[in-house]
Each structure stands twice: as C-alpha cells, then as structure tokens.
mmCIF file of C-alpha atoms and ligand atoms in Angstrom:
data_model
loop_
_atom_site.group_PDB
_atom_site.id
_atom_site.type_symbol
_atom_site.label_atom_id
_atom_site.label_comp_id
_atom_site.label_asym_id
_atom_site.label_seq_id
_atom_site.Cartn_x
_atom_site.Cartn_y
_atom_site.Cartn_z
ATOM 1 C CA MET A 97 -14.187 6.684 15.853
ATOM 2 C CA GLU A 98 -10.938 5.992 16.490
ATOM 3 C CA ARG A 99 -8.583 8.966 15.725
ATOM 4 C CA THR A 100 -6.345 6.745 13.606
ATOM 5 C CA SER A 101 -9.001 4.727 11.561
ATOM 6 C CA ILE A 102 -9.318 5.863 8.065
ATOM 7 C CA ARG A 103 -11.341 5.485 4.757
ATOM 8 C CA LEU A 104 -8.737 3.952 1.768
ATOM 9 C CA GLY A 105 -10.055 3.896 -1.709
ATOM 10 C CA GLY A 106 -13.507 3.923 -0.422
ATOM 11 C CA VAL A 107 -13.076 1.158 2.452
ATOM 12 C CA GLU A 108 -13.156 1.960 5.944
ATOM 13 C CA LEU A 109 -10.353 0.909 7.971
ATOM 14 C CA ALA A 110 -10.073 0.681 11.249
ATOM 15 C CA SER A 111 -6.342 1.958 11.384
ATOM 16 C CA SER A 112 -4.141 3.917 8.775
ATOM 17 C CA VAL A 113 -1.371 1.873 10.099
ATOM 18 C CA MET A 114 -0.906 -1.792 8.448
ATOM 19 C CA ASN A 115 1.593 -4.583 7.604
ATOM 20 C CA ALA A 116 3.625 -3.921 4.295
ATOM 21 C CA SER A 117 2.888 -7.118 1.741
ATOM 22 C CA GLY A 118 5.341 -10.355 2.914
ATOM 23 C CA ALA A 119 6.064 -8.928 6.405
ATOM 24 C CA ARG A 120 4.824 -11.416 8.339
ATOM 25 C CA SER A 121 2.132 -12.166 6.401
ATOM 26 C CA ALA A 122 2.991 -15.489 3.886
ATOM 27 C CA GLU A 123 1.766 -18.361 6.596
ATOM 28 C CA ARG A 124 -1.534 -18.924 8.452
ATOM 29 C CA GLY A 125 0.105 -18.280 11.653
ATOM 30 C CA GLU A 126 1.408 -15.322 10.678
ATOM 31 C CA ILE A 127 -1.754 -13.779 9.335
ATOM 32 C CA TYR A 128 -3.553 -15.012 12.271
ATOM 33 C CA GLU A 129 -0.958 -13.440 14.632
ATOM 34 C CA LEU A 130 -1.339 -10.171 13.171
ATOM 35 C CA CYS A 131 -5.069 -9.865 12.945
ATOM 36 C CA ALA A 132 -4.846 -11.017 16.802
ATOM 37 C CA VAL A 133 -3.056 -8.038 17.693
ATOM 38 C CA HIS A 134 -3.993 -5.343 15.202
ATOM 39 C CA GLY A 135 -7.737 -4.227 14.089
ATOM 40 C CA GLY A 136 -6.476 -2.767 10.697
ATOM 41 C CA ALA A 137 -6.324 -4.731 7.181
ATOM 42 C CA ILE A 138 -4.397 -7.311 7.050
ATOM 43 C CA VAL A 139 -1.855 -7.553 3.337
ATOM 44 C CA PHE A 140 -1.205 -10.364 2.383
ATOM 45 C CA LYS A 141 1.856 -11.658 1.234
ATOM 46 C CA SER A 142 2.021 -11.263 -2.638
ATOM 47 C CA CYS A 143 0.873 -14.405 -4.695
ATOM 48 C CA ASN A 144 1.002 -16.505 -7.837
ATOM 49 C CA ARG A 145 -1.262 -18.961 -9.146
ATOM 50 C CA ALA A 146 0.516 -22.062 -8.229
ATOM 51 C CA GLY A 147 3.100 -20.854 -5.543
ATOM 52 C CA LEU A 148 6.712 -19.941 -5.804
ATOM 53 C CA GLU A 149 9.785 -21.397 -4.480
ATOM 54 C CA THR A 150 12.042 -18.691 -5.770
ATOM 55 C CA PRO A 151 13.052 -15.838 -5.676
ATOM 56 C CA GLU A 152 13.128 -16.210 -2.425
ATOM 57 C CA ASN A 153 11.301 -12.880 -1.716
ATOM 58 C CA LEU A 154 8.193 -14.010 -3.403
ATOM 59 C CA LYS A 155 8.355 -17.298 -2.091
ATOM 60 C CA ASN A 156 4.583 -18.268 -1.604
ATOM 61 C CA ARG A 157 2.182 -21.070 -1.157
ATOM 62 C CA GLY A 158 -0.009 -19.764 -4.186
ATOM 63 C CA VAL A 159 -3.180 -18.278 -4.310
ATOM 64 C CA GLU A 160 -5.602 -20.913 -3.034
ATOM 65 C CA PHE A 161 -4.231 -20.662 0.190
ATOM 66 C CA PHE A 162 -4.863 -17.311 0.380
ATOM 67 C CA GLN A 163 -8.349 -17.768 -1.216
ATOM 68 C CA SER A 164 -9.374 -19.613 1.475
ATOM 69 C CA ILE A 165 -7.765 -17.384 4.336
ATOM 70 C CA ALA A 166 -9.334 -14.317 2.921
ATOM 71 C CA THR A 167 -12.528 -16.178 3.139
ATOM 72 C CA GLU A 168 -12.208 -17.156 6.754
ATOM 73 C CA LEU A 169 -11.266 -13.528 7.590
ATOM 74 C CA THR A 170 -13.639 -11.439 5.900
ATOM 75 C CA ALA A 171 -16.905 -13.768 7.171
ATOM 76 C CA ARG A 172 -15.515 -12.329 10.695
ATOM 77 C CA ASN A 173 -15.397 -8.474 9.087
ATOM 78 C CA LYS A 174 -11.624 -8.590 8.809
ATOM 79 C CA LYS A 175 -10.596 -5.828 5.980
ATOM 80 C CA VAL A 176 -8.181 -8.367 3.908
ATOM 81 C CA ILE A 177 -5.798 -6.966 1.214
ATOM 82 C CA GLY A 178 -4.896 -9.007 -1.159
ATOM 83 C CA SER A 179 -1.418 -8.722 -2.901
ATOM 84 C CA VAL A 180 -0.789 -10.375 -6.934
ATOM 85 C CA VAL A 181 2.292 -11.428 -8.476
ATOM 86 C CA GLY A 182 2.506 -13.122 -11.859
ATOM 87 C CA ALA A 183 4.506 -13.601 -15.189
ATOM 88 C CA SER A 184 1.959 -13.061 -17.304
ATOM 89 C CA GLU A 185 -1.154 -10.339 -17.889
ATOM 90 C CA GLU A 186 -3.366 -13.815 -17.926
ATOM 91 C CA GLU A 187 -2.132 -14.813 -14.179
ATOM 92 C CA PHE A 188 -2.263 -11.229 -12.555
ATOM 93 C CA ILE A 189 -6.499 -11.218 -13.921
ATOM 94 C CA ASP A 190 -6.647 -15.193 -12.854
ATOM 95 C CA VAL A 191 -4.815 -14.355 -9.533
ATOM 96 C CA ALA A 192 -6.736 -11.396 -8.837
ATOM 97 C CA ARG A 193 -10.155 -12.306 -9.902
ATOM 98 C CA ILE A 194 -9.808 -15.345 -7.013
ATOM 99 C CA LEU A 195 -8.975 -13.011 -4.241
ATOM 100 C CA ASP A 196 -11.961 -10.553 -5.136
ATOM 101 C CA ARG A 197 -14.378 -13.400 -5.166
ATOM 102 C CA ALA A 198 -12.912 -15.014 -1.896
ATOM 103 C CA GLY A 199 -13.583 -11.387 -0.345
ATOM 104 C CA ALA A 200 -10.480 -9.137 -0.342
ATOM 105 C CA SER A 201 -12.033 -5.310 -0.011
ATOM 106 C CA ILE A 202 -8.897 -4.168 -1.430
ATOM 107 C CA VAL A 203 -6.417 -6.140 -4.048
ATOM 108 C CA GLU A 204 -2.700 -4.686 -4.465
ATOM 109 C CA LEU A 205 -1.275 -5.494 -7.846
ATOM 110 C CA ASN A 206 2.560 -5.777 -6.939
ATOM 111 C CA LEU A 207 3.971 -4.776 -10.443
ATOM 112 C CA ALA A 208 7.267 -3.367 -8.312
ATOM 113 C CA ASP A 209 8.888 -6.574 -7.606
ATOM 114 C CA ASP A 210 11.687 -7.436 -10.284
ATOM 115 C CA TYR A 211 10.073 -10.744 -10.750
ATOM 116 C CA VAL A 212 7.492 -8.527 -12.654
ATOM 117 C CA THR A 213 9.694 -6.326 -13.830
ATOM 118 C CA LYS A 214 11.431 -9.155 -15.734
ATOM 119 C CA SER A 215 8.483 -10.990 -16.917
ATOM 120 C CA VAL A 216 5.187 -8.667 -17.517
ATOM 121 C CA ALA A 217 7.527 -5.776 -17.643
ATOM 122 C CA PRO A 218 4.630 -3.388 -17.017
ATOM 123 C CA PHE A 219 6.491 -0.336 -17.032
ATOM 124 C CA ALA A 220 8.315 -1.531 -21.017
ATOM 125 C CA SER A 221 5.378 0.748 -22.642
ATOM 126 C CA PHE A 222 2.221 2.971 -21.560
ATOM 127 C CA GLU A 223 0.421 0.589 -23.345
ATOM 128 C CA ARG A 224 1.700 -2.379 -21.475
ATOM 129 C CA LEU A 225 0.495 -1.074 -18.407
ATOM 130 C CA LYS A 226 -3.050 0.155 -19.490
ATOM 131 C CA SER A 227 -3.462 -3.190 -21.030
ATOM 132 C CA LEU A 228 -2.338 -5.108 -18.147
ATOM 133 C CA LEU A 229 -4.878 -2.567 -16.073
ATOM 134 C CA GLY A 230 -7.513 -2.528 -18.089
ATOM 135 C CA ARG A 231 -7.798 -6.275 -18.226
ATOM 136 C CA VAL A 232 -7.756 -7.011 -14.441
ATOM 137 C CA ARG A 233 -10.074 -4.034 -13.908
ATOM 138 C CA GLY A 234 -12.488 -5.737 -15.919
ATOM 139 C CA GLU A 235 -12.393 -9.025 -14.495
ATOM 140 C CA THR A 236 -12.798 -7.497 -10.476
ATOM 141 C CA GLN A 237 -15.258 -5.815 -8.473
ATOM 142 C CA CYS A 238 -12.796 -4.691 -5.866
ATOM 143 C CA VAL A 239 -11.025 -1.758 -5.058
ATOM 144 C CA LEU A 240 -7.781 -2.119 -6.860
ATOM 145 C CA ALA A 241 -4.429 -0.619 -5.558
ATOM 146 C CA VAL A 242 -1.347 -0.759 -7.425
ATOM 147 C CA LYS A 243 1.803 -0.893 -5.725
ATOM 148 C CA VAL A 244 4.516 1.350 -8.084
ATOM 149 C CA PRO A 245 8.277 0.551 -8.478
ATOM 150 C CA PRO A 246 10.574 3.532 -7.375
ATOM 151 C CA ARG A 247 11.648 5.005 -10.671
ATOM 152 C CA VAL A 248 9.083 4.590 -12.930
ATOM 153 C CA PRO A 249 9.727 5.538 -16.610
ATOM 154 C CA PHE A 250 6.671 7.865 -16.590
ATOM 155 C CA GLU A 251 5.476 11.031 -15.026
ATOM 156 C CA PRO A 252 3.652 10.634 -12.154
ATOM 157 C CA ARG A 253 1.259 13.195 -13.341
ATOM 158 C CA ALA A 254 0.659 10.236 -16.231
ATOM 159 C CA ILE A 255 0.709 6.763 -14.217
ATOM 160 C CA ALA A 256 -1.873 8.821 -11.662
ATOM 161 C CA ASP A 257 -4.000 10.004 -14.583
ATOM 162 C CA LEU A 258 -4.321 6.602 -15.926
ATOM 163 C CA PHE A 259 -5.347 5.108 -12.373
ATOM 164 C CA LYS A 260 -8.005 7.419 -12.120
ATOM 165 C CA SER A 261 -9.097 6.854 -15.547
ATOM 166 C CA MET A 262 -9.378 2.866 -14.729
ATOM 167 C CA ARG A 263 -10.758 3.385 -11.282
ATOM 168 C CA ILE A 264 -7.560 2.349 -9.514
ATOM 169 C CA THR A 265 -7.998 4.134 -6.724
ATOM 170 C CA ILE A 266 -5.091 3.256 -4.356
ATOM 171 C CA ALA A 267 -1.119 4.032 -5.108
ATOM 172 C CA VAL A 268 0.902 2.331 -2.853
ATOM 173 C CA CYS A 269 4.395 4.422 -3.238
ATOM 174 C CA ALA A 270 7.794 4.496 -1.587
ATOM 175 C CA ASN A 271 7.950 6.457 0.984
ATOM 176 C CA ASP A 272 11.526 7.832 0.328
ATOM 177 C CA LEU A 273 11.943 10.968 1.878
ATOM 178 C CA PRO A 274 15.109 12.423 2.001
ATOM 179 C CA LYS A 275 17.288 11.160 5.042
ATOM 180 C CA ASP A 276 17.869 14.956 6.215
ATOM 181 C CA LEU A 277 14.475 15.865 6.231
ATOM 182 C CA ALA A 278 14.128 19.150 8.327
ATOM 183 C CA ILE A 279 10.525 19.252 9.409
ATOM 184 C CA ASP A 280 8.410 20.835 12.746
ATOM 185 C CA VAL A 281 6.215 17.859 12.917
ATOM 186 C CA ALA A 282 3.967 20.345 15.349
ATOM 187 C CA SER A 283 3.037 22.743 12.294
ATOM 188 C CA GLY A 284 3.784 20.314 9.652
ATOM 189 C CA THR A 285 6.852 22.698 7.735
ATOM 190 C CA VAL A 286 9.469 21.775 5.905
ATOM 191 C CA GLN A 287 12.429 24.080 5.734
ATOM 192 C CA GLY A 288 13.067 25.202 1.913
ATOM 193 C CA PRO A 289 11.091 25.796 -1.139
ATOM 194 C CA PRO A 290 8.487 23.841 -2.420
ATOM 195 C CA ARG A 291 9.106 20.262 -3.764
ATOM 196 C CA THR A 292 8.433 16.966 -4.387
ATOM 197 C CA LEU A 293 9.400 15.182 -1.310
ATOM 198 C CA SER A 294 8.965 11.754 -2.237
ATOM 199 C CA ASP A 295 7.247 9.386 -4.704
ATOM 200 C CA ALA A 296 4.261 9.263 -2.202
ATOM 201 C CA HIS A 297 3.923 12.717 -2.251
ATOM 202 C CA ALA A 298 4.516 13.364 -5.870
ATOM 203 C CA PHE A 299 1.312 10.699 -6.044
ATOM 204 C CA PHE A 300 -0.214 12.747 -3.826
ATOM 205 C CA ARG A 301 0.007 16.074 -5.434
ATOM 206 C CA GLU A 302 -1.710 14.465 -8.733
ATOM 207 C CA SER A 303 -4.620 12.755 -6.911
ATOM 208 C CA GLU A 304 -6.947 15.291 -7.094
ATOM 209 C CA ASN A 305 -8.930 13.623 -4.473
ATOM 210 C CA LEU A 306 -9.629 10.519 -6.791
ATOM 211 C CA LEU A 307 -5.870 8.385 -5.989
ATOM 212 C CA ASP A 308 -5.050 7.596 -2.279
ATOM 213 C CA VAL A 309 -1.645 7.273 -1.408
ATOM 214 C CA VAL A 310 -0.345 4.213 0.316
ATOM 215 C CA ALA A 311 3.347 5.063 1.714
ATOM 216 C CA VAL A 312 5.581 2.138 1.960
ATOM 217 C CA GLY A 313 9.371 2.144 2.851
ATOM 218 C CA GLY A 314 10.913 3.272 6.509
ATOM 219 C CA VAL A 315 7.824 3.471 8.799
ATOM 220 C CA ASN A 316 9.277 2.450 11.906
ATOM 221 C CA THR A 317 7.218 4.898 14.252
ATOM 222 C CA GLY A 318 4.731 6.888 15.178
ATOM 223 C CA ARG A 319 6.168 9.853 13.806
ATOM 224 C CA ASP A 320 7.516 8.523 10.616
ATOM 225 C CA ALA A 321 3.982 7.619 9.842
ATOM 226 C CA TYR A 322 3.004 11.305 10.717
ATOM 227 C CA ILE A 323 5.551 12.430 8.360
ATOM 228 C CA ALA A 324 4.378 9.985 5.884
ATOM 229 C CA HIS A 325 0.658 11.377 6.230
ATOM 230 C CA LEU A 326 1.646 14.991 6.120
ATOM 231 C CA THR A 327 3.494 14.163 3.190
ATOM 232 C CA GLY A 328 0.381 12.580 1.266
ATOM 233 C CA ALA A 329 -0.290 9.452 2.349
ATOM 234 C CA THR A 330 -3.719 7.868 3.715
ATOM 235 C CA ALA A 331 -2.324 5.045 5.083
ATOM 236 C CA VAL A 332 1.180 3.875 5.731
ATOM 237 C CA GLN A 333 2.766 0.111 5.651
ATOM 238 C CA VAL A 334 5.380 -1.381 7.687
ATOM 239 C CA GLY A 335 7.967 -3.860 6.648
ATOM 240 C CA SER A 336 11.193 -4.159 8.329
ATOM 241 C CA ALA A 337 10.388 -2.923 11.884
ATOM 242 C CA LEU A 338 7.209 -5.792 11.698
ATOM 243 C CA MET A 339 10.468 -8.227 11.116
ATOM 244 C CA LYS A 340 12.419 -7.056 13.496
ATOM 245 C CA GLU A 341 10.148 -6.365 16.233
ATOM 246 C CA GLY A 342 7.166 -8.748 16.031
ATOM 247 C CA ALA A 343 3.442 -8.262 15.396
ATOM 248 C CA GLY A 344 2.942 -5.876 18.586
ATOM 249 C CA ALA A 345 5.118 -3.082 16.281
ATOM 250 C CA LEU A 346 2.007 -2.369 14.392
ATOM 251 C CA GLY A 347 -0.081 -1.524 17.529
ATOM 252 C CA ARG A 348 3.203 0.324 18.824
ATOM 253 C CA ILE A 349 3.072 2.439 15.497
ATOM 254 C CA ASP A 350 -0.631 3.144 16.172
ATOM 255 C CA ARG A 351 -0.749 4.512 19.234
ATOM 256 C CA GLU A 352 2.522 6.236 18.921
ATOM 257 C CA LEU A 353 0.507 8.099 15.745
ATOM 258 C CA ASP A 354 -2.414 8.825 17.721
ATOM 259 C CA SER A 355 -0.665 10.028 20.713
ATOM 260 C CA ILE A 356 1.323 12.815 18.379
ATOM 261 C CA LEU A 357 -2.165 13.585 16.694
ATOM 262 C CA ALA A 358 -3.352 14.129 20.140
ATOM 263 C CA GLU A 359 -0.692 16.513 20.728
ATOM 264 C CA HIS A 360 -1.300 18.274 18.169
ATOM 265 C CA GLY A 361 -4.817 18.621 18.789
ATOM 266 C CA HIS A 362 -6.389 16.420 15.512
ATOM 267 C CA LYS A 363 -9.248 14.077 16.055
ATOM 268 C CA SER A 364 -8.684 12.049 12.968
ATOM 269 C CA VAL A 365 -5.815 11.708 11.196
ATOM 270 C CA SER A 366 -7.575 12.196 8.135
ATOM 271 C CA GLU A 367 -7.201 15.784 9.432
ATOM 272 C CA ILE A 368 -3.333 16.110 8.273
ATOM 273 C CA VAL A 369 -3.106 13.815 5.046
ATOM 274 C CA GLY A 370 -1.100 16.006 2.265
ATOM 275 C CA ILE A 371 -1.216 19.433 4.440
ATOM 276 C CA VAL A 372 2.374 19.735 4.788
ATOM 277 C CA ARG A 373 3.806 23.325 4.081
ATOM 278 C CA PHE A 374 7.471 24.743 2.905
ATOM 279 C CA SER A 375 9.151 27.624 4.405
ATOM 280 C CA ARG A 376 11.475 29.319 1.785
HETATM 281 C C1 FMN B 497 10.325 -10.213 4.530
HETATM 282 C C2 FMN B 497 9.825 -9.587 3.560
HETATM 283 C C3 FMN B 497 8.821 -9.838 2.309
HETATM 284 C C4 FMN B 497 8.214 -9.197 1.716
HETATM 285 N N1 FMN B 497 7.912 -9.852 0.477
HETATM 286 C C5 FMN B 497 7.252 -8.933 -0.105
HETATM 287 C C6 FMN B 497 5.919 -9.711 -1.103
HETATM 288 O O1 FMN B 497 5.747 -10.259 -1.288
HETATM 289 N N2 FMN B 497 5.310 -8.104 -2.058
HETATM 290 C C7 FMN B 497 5.386 -6.992 -2.224
HETATM 291 O O2 FMN B 497 4.931 -6.307 -2.637
HETATM 292 N N3 FMN B 497 6.433 -6.613 -1.217
HETATM 293 C C8 FMN B 497 7.298 -7.258 -0.171
HETATM 294 N N4 FMN B 497 8.252 -7.126 0.849
HETATM 295 C C9 FMN B 497 8.644 -5.446 0.541
HETATM 296 C C10 FMN B 497 7.404 -4.973 1.525
HETATM 297 O O3 FMN B 497 6.093 -4.613 1.044
HETATM 298 C C11 FMN B 497 8.091 -3.191 1.825
HETATM 299 O O4 FMN B 497 7.606 -2.763 0.236
HETATM 300 C C12 FMN B 497 9.469 -3.057 2.286
HETATM 301 O O5 FMN B 497 10.032 -3.651 2.916
HETATM 302 C C13 FMN B 497 9.698 -1.715 2.398
HETATM 303 O O6 FMN B 497 8.832 -1.395 3.514
HETATM 304 P P1 FMN B 497 9.971 -1.207 4.745
HETATM 305 O O7 FMN B 497 11.026 -0.233 4.719
HETATM 306 O O8 FMN B 497 9.010 -1.060 6.204
HETATM 307 O O9 FMN B 497 10.585 -2.933 4.935
HETATM 308 C C14 FMN B 497 8.962 -7.620 1.532
HETATM 309 C C15 FMN B 497 9.548 -7.325 2.673
HETATM 310 C C16 FMN B 497 10.224 -7.648 3.379
HETATM 311 C C17 FMN B 497 10.950 -7.344 4.512
#
C-alpha cells in the first residue's frame, strides 16, 4: 500500500489527493490527461441534466457526456467521482441516478454553488435540505458526498448528524484555515487554545467516525495537504494549483505529501487524519 492511499467513505483510493470539481475536468481530453498522470480518483466537473452555457463557472456538456466517460473509466478500474448541480430536486435526483448507474464510486452533490443556492435553495430550511438529500439517497446506491458552502445557516453538528442519519458518508468542506496559523508540522501542534480551525475541521469534530471530510481550498503544496489532513481531512481537492500548473500538480502534491509523511515516520496518511493538538 502506498503511503498516501486512503479509504474515503469506504472507497479505496490510491491517493488522498485529487482534483477539485471543475479544475481541468470538464472536457474529455482534460479528464483523460488527469487520469494518465495521477492514480487517485478523478472528480468530474459539476453537471446538470442538459448542460449549461451559463453561468460560466458551471458551463458543462450535460450528464450524458459524463455518463459515457464514467462508463469507460470504471471499466478500467478508475475511481470516478461525479458532481451534480441542478435547478430542482428532480434534476439533482435524475443526474445523480445517471452517474450512479454509470459506475461512479462517489457522487458529490454540489450544494456550494450560487446557482444551486438561488434555485433549489437547499439551506433555506432544514426540511428543504433533508428532503433533497433523502430523495437523492433513496434513488442511488453509490457513496454520497455533499459539497457544503461556507457559512451555512445551521450548526455543523446539525448538518453532520443529518448526513450520518442519511448514510451520506462524505462532507466536502472549505479548507479555510487562518492565513497566519502557527503550526508545528512535526508534532501537529497549533499554538493557542483548542478551537475550530476551518469548516473541514468543524465537520471532522462532529464526524464520530461516520463521516469523512474532504478539504477543498488553498491546497497548493504537500505541506498544505498535510495540514489539511492534520485538521481532519481524509482527502484533499486541488483547484487553482491545477489550473495554474497543469495536470502535473496532483503528482507533485502527492509526492510532497509522501515525503513529509516519511520524514515524520508515518507509514500511512490515515495515521495523521485529525490528530492536530493545541498548546495553550
Ligand atoms: C476553473 C474552475 C472550475 C470550477 N468548477 C467547479 C464545478 O463545476 N463544481 C464545483 O463544485 N466547484 C467548481 N470549482 C471550485 C473548485 O472545485 C474548488 O472548490 C475551488 O477552486 C477552491 O479550491 P482551490 O483553492 O484549490 O482553487 C471550480 C474551480 C475552478 C478554478
């Protein structure tokens, strides 16, 4: 087993590092390029039923396009994570079901985008969120992940408990650590009193081993990935670094993470998930 391989939501992945949805994952060529250079999971661009031309950040070719790529990749044992957006509950269910049946190991419901907030408004009430997730869960077999927007109007505990009760086993959360975080990486110690360090950390603290956290945002180096793992992430997603640097960014971050793990005597990345400590 490689040092950076991990089990996420019960799915074995060759690396805890993966692309963030949308970063070089909208077109067939981009997806195959990422698959060629990195052994971990591939996360597809968020897609809806028929495709979108606007908003620009959600421009996609529609679920059937991703369905055919998922079928091809899963036949080659590649772990595929589909990402869903929609303007209605029905569209979410429909798209999630199609990706599930195409063989995606994990389906990520993108509840973090404005497009979704303005249409489905999943966080307008707890009942709304429960209804959407319950209906998608009822229609799919795969592991389900939810990409949670920052600053949701409910306590992380309430959302985490809802996920657990609905067998949603992955929360994709903002890795919004303080910029000036003073951390001794070798010992995993953060200066100051015990506190919540990021959205990802907040969800990890409510996870009770029933929920895995994926941290997204600001992961540009192996050190960033290592700190995200220390603060509770089972896996990390890389967006901007991949856009800037190209597909090779994932392998670089994986190798850097591997070196830091080795340097600190860890045989597996799973040993450091959530072990951050505080010094007063
Ligand atoms: C070009 C681009 C396209 C994106 N498209 C999506 C998308 O379709 N679905 C989604 O959930 N997030 C999308 N995102 C957001 C990323 O998944 C990620 O949350 C964000 O870039 C933060 O990570 P970073 O700091 O590593 O960039 C996109 C980001 C970029 C840069």
